[in-house]
Each structure stands twice: as structure tokens, then as C-alpha cells.
Tab-separated table of C-alpha atoms in Angstrom:
chain	number	residue	atom	x	y	z
A	1	MET	CA	-80.594	26.021	14.710
A	2	PRO	CA	-83.661	24.312	16.148
A	3	ASN	CA	-83.353	20.974	17.915
A	4	VAL	CA	-79.584	21.158	18.337
A	5	PRO	CA	-78.536	20.148	21.854
A	6	SER	CA	-76.164	22.729	23.312
A	7	VAL	CA	-74.123	23.365	26.451
A	8	THR	CA	-71.999	26.212	27.736
A	9	VAL	CA	-68.221	25.802	27.820
A	10	GLN	CA	-68.430	25.309	31.596
A	11	ASP	CA	-70.668	22.255	31.058
A	12	VAL	CA	-68.441	20.339	28.627
A	13	PRO	CA	-67.612	17.019	30.342
A	14	ALA	CA	-64.004	15.881	30.508
A	15	ASP	CA	-64.599	12.411	29.059
A	16	VAL	CA	-65.965	13.350	25.619
A	17	THR	CA	-64.499	13.995	22.190
A	18	LEU	CA	-64.198	17.758	21.685
A	19	LEU	CA	-64.412	18.236	17.911
A	20	ASP	CA	-63.041	21.569	16.654
A	21	VAL	CA	-64.451	22.305	13.175
A	22	ARG	CA	-62.643	25.609	12.528
A	23	GLU	CA	-60.221	26.208	9.675
A	24	GLN	CA	-56.499	25.407	9.977
A	25	ASP	CA	-55.411	29.023	10.625
A	26	GLU	CA	-57.967	29.344	13.430
A	27	TRP	CA	-56.781	26.045	14.960
A	28	ASP	CA	-53.115	27.064	14.708
A	29	ALA	CA	-53.804	30.372	16.496
A	30	GLY	CA	-55.374	28.696	19.532
A	31	HIS	CA	-57.344	25.586	20.492
A	32	ALA	CA	-58.213	23.297	23.373
A	33	PRO	CA	-55.278	20.898	23.883
A	34	GLU	CA	-57.485	17.804	23.984
A	35	ALA	CA	-59.558	18.684	20.894
A	36	LEU	CA	-59.771	16.694	17.671
A	37	HIS	CA	-59.410	18.986	14.658
A	38	ILE	CA	-61.496	18.280	11.572
A	39	PRO	CA	-62.423	21.423	9.623
A	40	MET	CA	-66.130	21.586	8.732
A	41	GLY	CA	-65.393	21.302	5.004
A	42	GLU	CA	-63.491	18.026	5.541
A	43	LEU	CA	-65.930	16.373	7.947
A	44	VAL	CA	-67.794	14.117	5.509
A	45	GLU	CA	-64.531	12.620	4.195
A	46	ARG	CA	-63.116	12.160	7.706
A	47	LEU	CA	-66.101	10.791	9.666
A	48	GLU	CA	-64.185	7.580	10.396
A	49	GLU	CA	-61.894	9.606	12.682
A	50	LEU	CA	-64.761	10.250	15.107
A	51	PRO	CA	-64.994	7.690	17.886
A	52	SER	CA	-68.290	5.824	18.029
A	53	ASP	CA	-67.919	5.036	21.741
A	54	LYS	CA	-67.808	8.624	23.084
A	55	ASP	CA	-70.162	11.574	22.947
A	56	VAL	CA	-69.008	14.319	20.580
A	57	TYR	CA	-69.072	17.970	21.622
A	58	VAL	CA	-68.595	20.285	18.647
A	59	ILE	CA	-66.905	23.679	18.871
A	60	CYS	CA	-66.045	26.447	16.405
A	61	ARG	CA	-65.321	30.169	16.844
A	62	SER	CA	-68.746	31.328	18.055
A	63	GLY	CA	-71.196	28.419	17.685
A	64	GLY	CA	-72.682	28.728	14.190
A	65	ARG	CA	-70.579	26.198	12.279
A	66	SER	CA	-70.577	23.826	15.215
A	67	ALA	CA	-74.398	23.941	15.410
A	68	ARG	CA	-74.617	22.885	11.745
A	69	VAL	CA	-72.088	20.090	12.272
A	70	THR	CA	-73.925	18.948	15.421
A	71	ALA	CA	-77.200	18.717	13.477
A	72	TYR	CA	-75.463	16.756	10.704
A	73	LEU	CA	-73.804	14.319	13.114
A	74	ASN	CA	-77.011	13.729	15.070
A	75	GLY	CA	-78.774	12.979	11.795
A	76	ASN	CA	-76.114	10.414	10.942
A	77	GLY	CA	-75.888	8.287	14.072
A	78	TRP	CA	-73.682	10.214	16.487
A	79	ASP	CA	-74.641	11.681	19.846
A	80	ALA	CA	-73.376	15.230	19.329
A	81	THR	CA	-73.782	18.443	21.336
A	82	ASN	CA	-72.981	22.001	20.285
A	83	VAL	CA	-70.737	24.151	22.503
A	84	ASP	CA	-72.501	27.538	22.750
A	85	GLY	CA	-70.270	30.536	22.216
A	86	GLY	CA	-67.458	28.430	20.771
A	87	MET	CA	-63.795	29.170	21.333
A	88	GLN	CA	-64.574	32.816	22.063
A	89	SER	CA	-66.464	31.696	25.178
A	90	TRP	CA	-63.826	29.032	25.891
A	91	GLN	CA	-61.100	31.688	26.005
A	92	ALA	CA	-63.275	34.170	27.953
A	93	ALA	CA	-63.921	31.457	30.571
A	94	GLY	CA	-60.162	30.974	31.029
A	95	LYS	CA	-60.243	27.379	29.813
A	96	ASN	CA	-56.932	25.773	28.844
A	97	MET	CA	-55.659	26.608	25.348
A	98	THR	CA	-52.560	25.905	23.301
A	99	SER	CA	-51.146	27.214	20.026
A	100	GLU	CA	-48.615	26.318	17.374
A	101	GLN	CA	-47.806	30.037	17.036
A	102	GLY	CA	-46.975	31.277	20.530
A	103	GLU	CA	-49.582	32.823	22.828
A	104	PRO	CA	-52.957	31.183	22.054
A	105	VAL	CA	-55.679	33.459	20.690
A	106	VAL	CA	-59.051	32.976	19.040
A	107	ILE	CA	-59.255	34.442	15.549
């Protein structure tokens, strides 16, 4: 998507809100421990859960859904950045992950 600010997983700062917009089964299989989970389809109804005092970095499986959410948030008053490559890149980079189902994986 044009005009969507993006960073690599290595450039995600520690002091931001990491918003995971994947579906529940994807989240359950493996996610960043510090992430906030709001599936893309629920975002509009749950906007009040996003902090207004922190930058929001949006992540999904590969970067497509998160780019759309980033564009939406930036158009509605947030300072949001897309995480290029999503959780696939997160896992490939060896970043910390957790799971409700055993060994964390990205599905």
C-alpha cells in the first residue's frame, strides 16, 4: 500500500504497542508475548483498546492485513507503522514468541 510507514521486525522499538491483527487461531498458534491482539475484523468496534499515548506498530502473518490496518489507523488519528514481513519475519529473526498450544509457530 502506498504511503504506509513500515519497518522491519528488527526495527520495532520496545516501548510501543505491538498490535497483532491476525485471527484467533493464528494468535493461539504463536505470537509476540507483549502484543495486543485485536483481529482485523474487530478493530473498528475495539478502537478504544488502543492506547493514545504510544505509537502503534501493526503486525499480521506477512504484512498485507497490517498494512491496511496501519493505513486505517493513520487516517483516524493514530501514529501507526506497519511491520514488514509480519510474524513470518518475526519468527525467522528469532524474536521471542509464545503460544497457548505448545511450541509457538506461525500459521
